Coordinates of C-alpha atoms in Angstrom, one line a residue:
Chain A
M4 CA -0.4 0.0 0.1
A5 CA 1.8 3.7 -0.8
L6 CA 1.3 5.8 1.9
M7 CA -0.6 8.7 0.9
E8 CA 1.5 12.2 1.1
P9 CA 0.3 16.1 1.5
I10 CA -0.7 17.6 -1.8
S11 CA 0.2 21.2 -2.5
L12 CA -3.1 23.2 -3.9
T13 CA -0.7 25.5 -5.6
E14 CA 0.8 22.3 -7.9
A15 CA -2.1 20.4 -8.0
L16 CA -3.2 23.6 -10.2
A17 CA -0.3 24.4 -12.0
S18 CA -1.0 20.6 -13.8
F19 CA -3.5 21.5 -16.2
T20 CA -5.0 24.8 -18.1
D21 CA -8.9 23.6 -18.8
H22 CA -10.9 25.7 -17.3
W23 CA -14.2 23.9 -15.9
S24 CA -12.7 20.7 -15.7
P25 CA -12.1 19.8 -12.2
R26 CA -9.3 17.4 -11.0
I27 CA -9.9 15.1 -7.9
V28 CA -7.0 16.1 -5.2
T29 CA -7.7 13.4 -2.6
T30 CA -11.2 11.3 -1.4
V31 CA -12.7 11.9 2.2
N32 CA -14.7 8.6 2.6
D33 CA -17.1 8.2 -0.3
Y34 CA -16.9 12.2 -1.0
D35 CA -13.9 13.9 -3.6
V36 CA -12.3 17.3 -3.1
R37 CA -11.7 18.9 -6.9
V38 CA -9.8 21.8 -7.6
A39 CA -10.9 23.4 -10.7
K40 CA -9.9 26.8 -12.9
V41 CA -13.0 28.2 -14.2
E42 CA -13.7 31.9 -16.1
G43 CA -16.6 33.0 -17.8
E44 CA -19.7 31.2 -17.8
H45 CA -20.5 27.8 -16.3
L46 CA -24.2 26.4 -17.3
W47 CA -27.6 26.4 -15.4
H48 CA -28.1 22.7 -13.3
T49 CA -29.2 21.2 -10.2
H50 CA -28.0 18.5 -8.6
D51 CA -31.2 16.7 -7.0
H52 CA -29.4 14.6 -4.2
T53 CA -26.6 16.8 -3.2
D54 CA -25.2 19.9 -1.6
E55 CA -22.3 21.0 -3.2
F56 CA -19.5 22.8 -2.0
F57 CA -17.6 25.8 -3.0
L58 CA -14.1 27.8 -1.9
V59 CA -12.6 29.9 -3.8
L60 CA -8.8 30.1 -4.1
S61 CA -8.0 32.4 -6.3
G62 CA -10.7 35.2 -7.8
E63 CA -13.9 35.6 -7.5
L64 CA -16.6 33.4 -7.9
H65 CA -20.5 33.9 -8.9
I66 CA -23.3 31.9 -8.5
A67 CA -26.7 32.4 -9.5
L68 CA -29.1 31.0 -7.9
R69 CA -32.7 30.2 -8.5
E70 CA -34.5 29.5 -5.1
L71 CA -38.1 30.5 -3.5
A72 CA -39.3 31.2 -7.1
R73 CA -37.0 33.8 -7.7
E74 CA -33.3 34.5 -8.9
R75 CA -30.5 36.0 -6.5
T76 CA -26.3 35.8 -7.5
V77 CA -23.9 35.2 -4.3
V78 CA -20.7 36.5 -5.1
L79 CA -17.5 35.1 -3.4
P80 CA -14.1 36.7 -3.2
K81 CA -11.2 34.7 -2.5
G82 CA -11.0 33.0 0.6
S83 CA -15.2 32.6 0.9
V84 CA -17.1 29.7 1.0
F85 CA -20.7 28.7 0.6
T86 CA -23.2 25.3 0.0
V87 CA -25.5 24.8 -2.9
P88 CA -28.3 23.4 -1.3
R89 CA -29.6 20.3 -3.3
G90 CA -31.9 20.5 -6.0
T91 CA -31.3 24.3 -6.0
E92 CA -30.8 25.4 -9.6
H93 CA -27.6 27.2 -10.1
K94 CA -25.1 28.7 -12.5
P95 CA -21.4 29.5 -11.6
Y96 CA -19.8 32.3 -13.6
A97 CA -16.1 33.7 -12.8
P98 CA -15.5 37.4 -14.0
V99 CA -11.7 36.8 -13.9
P100 CA -9.7 33.9 -13.9
T101 CA -10.6 32.1 -10.4
E102 CA -9.5 28.8 -8.6
I103 CA -11.9 27.2 -6.9
L104 CA -11.9 23.8 -4.4
L105 CA -15.2 21.9 -4.2
L106 CA -16.6 19.2 -2.2
E107 CA -18.9 16.6 -3.5
P108 CA -19.9 13.0 -3.4
T109 CA -17.8 10.8 -5.5
G110 CA -19.4 10.6 -8.8
T111 CA -21.0 13.6 -8.7
S112 CA -21.5 15.4 -12.6
T113 CA -20.3 18.9 -12.8
V114 CA -23.4 19.3 -15.0
G115 CA -25.5 17.8 -12.3
D116 CA -29.0 15.7 -12.5
H117 CA -30.3 18.4 -14.8
H118 CA -29.2 20.7 -16.9
E119 CA -29.4 23.3 -20.0
S120 CA -27.5 22.3 -23.2
V121 CA -23.3 22.2 -22.4
P122 CA -21.5 24.6 -24.0
D123 CA -18.4 23.2 -25.7
H124 CA -16.3 24.9 -23.0
V125 CA -17.4 23.3 -20.2
D126 CA -16.7 19.8 -19.1
A127 CA -19.2 17.3 -18.5
T128 CA -17.2 14.6 -15.9
T129 CA -17.4 13.0 -12.7
G130 CA -13.5 14.9 -12.2
H131 CA -10.7 13.6 -13.4
A132 CA -7.5 12.1 -11.7
L133 CA -4.8 14.4 -11.3
N134 CA -1.6 13.6 -13.4
Chain B
M24 CA -36.1 30.0 5.4
A25 CA -33.7 32.5 5.6
L26 CA -31.4 32.3 2.8
M27 CA -27.7 31.2 3.3
E28 CA -24.7 34.0 2.1
P29 CA -21.2 33.4 1.5
I30 CA -19.1 33.2 4.7
S31 CA -16.0 34.8 4.4
L32 CA -12.8 32.4 6.6
T33 CA -10.9 35.5 7.4
E34 CA -13.9 37.1 9.0
A35 CA -14.8 33.1 10.5
L36 CA -11.3 33.1 11.9
A37 CA -11.4 36.5 13.5
S38 CA -14.2 35.9 15.1
F39 CA -12.9 33.7 18.0
T40 CA -9.3 33.2 19.5
D41 CA -9.1 29.7 21.1
H42 CA -7.2 27.0 20.0
W43 CA -7.9 23.7 18.9
S44 CA -11.6 24.1 18.9
P45 CA -13.3 24.2 15.5
R46 CA -16.3 26.6 14.6
I47 CA -18.4 25.0 11.7
V48 CA -18.6 27.4 8.7
T49 CA -21.0 25.5 6.6
T50 CA -22.4 21.9 6.3
V51 CA -22.8 19.6 3.2
N52 CA -24.9 17.0 3.4
D53 CA -23.7 15.2 6.7
Y54 CA -20.5 16.5 6.7
D55 CA -19.4 19.7 8.3
V56 CA -17.0 22.8 7.4
R57 CA -14.7 23.8 10.1
V58 CA -12.3 26.4 11.0
A59 CA -9.6 26.1 14.0
K60 CA -6.9 28.2 14.9
V61 CA -3.8 26.0 15.9
E62 CA -0.6 25.6 17.7
G63 CA 1.7 23.6 19.6
E64 CA 0.7 19.8 19.9
H65 CA -2.6 18.1 19.9
L66 CA -3.0 14.2 20.8
W67 CA -2.7 11.2 19.7
H68 CA -6.2 9.7 18.5
T69 CA -8.4 7.9 16.5
H70 CA -11.4 8.6 13.9
D71 CA -12.6 4.5 13.5
H72 CA -15.4 5.0 11.0
T73 CA -14.5 8.3 9.2
D74 CA -12.0 10.1 7.2
E75 CA -10.4 13.1 8.2
F76 CA -9.7 16.1 5.7
F77 CA -7.5 18.8 6.4
L78 CA -6.5 22.0 4.4
V79 CA -4.0 24.7 5.8
L80 CA -4.9 28.6 5.3
S81 CA -2.5 29.9 7.0
G82 CA 0.9 28.8 8.9
E83 CA 1.9 24.8 8.9
L84 CA 0.7 21.6 10.3
H85 CA 2.8 18.6 10.9
I86 CA 0.6 15.8 11.3
A87 CA 2.0 12.3 13.3
L88 CA 0.7 9.2 12.1
R89 CA 1.0 5.4 13.0
E90 CA 0.0 3.1 10.0
L91 CA 2.0 -0.1 8.8
A92 CA 3.1 -0.3 11.9
R93 CA 5.7 2.2 11.9
E94 CA 5.5 6.1 12.8
R95 CA 5.9 8.9 10.3
T96 CA 5.3 12.7 10.3
V97 CA 3.6 14.7 7.2
V98 CA 4.3 18.3 7.3
L99 CA 1.2 20.5 5.8
P100 CA 2.6 23.8 4.4
K101 CA 0.3 26.5 4.0
G102 CA -1.7 25.7 0.9
S103 CA -1.9 21.9 1.3
V104 CA -4.3 18.8 1.8
F105 CA -3.9 15.6 3.7
T106 CA -6.6 13.3 4.4
V107 CA -6.2 11.1 7.4
P108 CA -7.3 7.4 6.8
R109 CA -9.8 6.6 8.9
G110 CA -8.7 3.7 11.7
T111 CA -5.4 5.5 11.6
E112 CA -3.6 6.9 14.9
H113 CA -2.6 10.5 14.4
K114 CA -1.7 13.6 16.2
P115 CA -1.2 17.3 15.1
Y116 CA 1.3 19.8 15.8
A117 CA 1.6 23.3 15.2
P118 CA 4.8 24.8 14.9
V119 CA 3.7 28.1 14.5
P120 CA 0.2 29.5 14.8
T121 CA -2.2 27.6 12.2
E122 CA -5.3 28.1 10.5
I123 CA -6.7 24.9 9.3
L124 CA -10.1 23.9 7.5
L125 CA -11.4 20.2 8.5
L126 CA -14.4 18.5 6.5
E127 CA -15.9 15.3 8.4
P128 CA -19.0 14.0 9.0
T129 CA -21.4 16.3 11.6
G130 CA -21.2 15.1 14.8
T131 CA -17.1 13.8 14.5
S132 CA -15.2 14.7 17.6
T133 CA -11.9 16.4 17.6
V134 CA -10.4 13.8 19.7
G135 CA -12.2 10.8 17.9
D136 CA -13.0 7.2 19.1
H137 CA -10.0 6.7 20.9
H138 CA -7.6 9.0 22.7
E139 CA -5.0 9.3 24.9
S140 CA -6.0 12.2 28.1
V141 CA -7.1 15.1 26.9
P142 CA -4.9 18.1 28.0
D143 CA -6.4 21.5 28.9
H144 CA -5.5 23.4 26.1
V145 CA -7.3 20.8 23.8
D146 CA -11.7 21.3 23.3
A147 CA -13.0 17.8 23.6
T148 CA -15.9 18.8 20.9
T149 CA -18.3 18.0 18.0
G150 CA -17.4 21.8 16.5
H151 CA -19.1 25.0 17.5
A152 CA -21.4 27.3 15.9
L153 CA -20.0 30.9 14.4
N154 CA -21.5 33.2 16.6

């Protein structure tokens, strides 16, 4: 059995260039900790069965939310966290190059269980291994 | 229902001074995201049923591990992550004032299911609410 070593998030993020294409840095029980580089618009989507946690490592993330029959946007500067509740339609957007850490159950798709059509710049994935 | 707002980890950490006494900043399904200020030694303890995730926000965290019948220490500089596997006896130690983010199932005790005697400077808790 290989012993695990700590992982530098800076090095993990330097190992790829794709946007909206999370890498799995470690697992915690049956959850993935993922990091992603993001810029511009993601897409409206909903995770029916799980909350989704965001931590902004650099840049700034906006998350548009449709809840209680209205729409609002939360703004996450660097160093802030937010949990999107399960069943809440949401659309992330980054006005500048941004790096985020995500936590969600292993197997959770980046585009959720319901989503609008997936644009070319968004990777529909359950996360990629770090190289 | 109150709408949730993003939480600044800097503000959360500025709201208390206790060491080794985690505050719960948000929940993700049945998991807590906690932050703690730490310095000096924690204690040897084991979580029998859950992994434990650490992210170092500032400072430097050492985690001594007893696994495969030997002892080793992993060093986490700022911006690095590590998951202690379930069932692994471990003892965190911070050589300088350090801030960490933790992820573990709601209800997980800071001193685990087995532990040596708890020193006065360590809070045996399942996490405190942010004020």
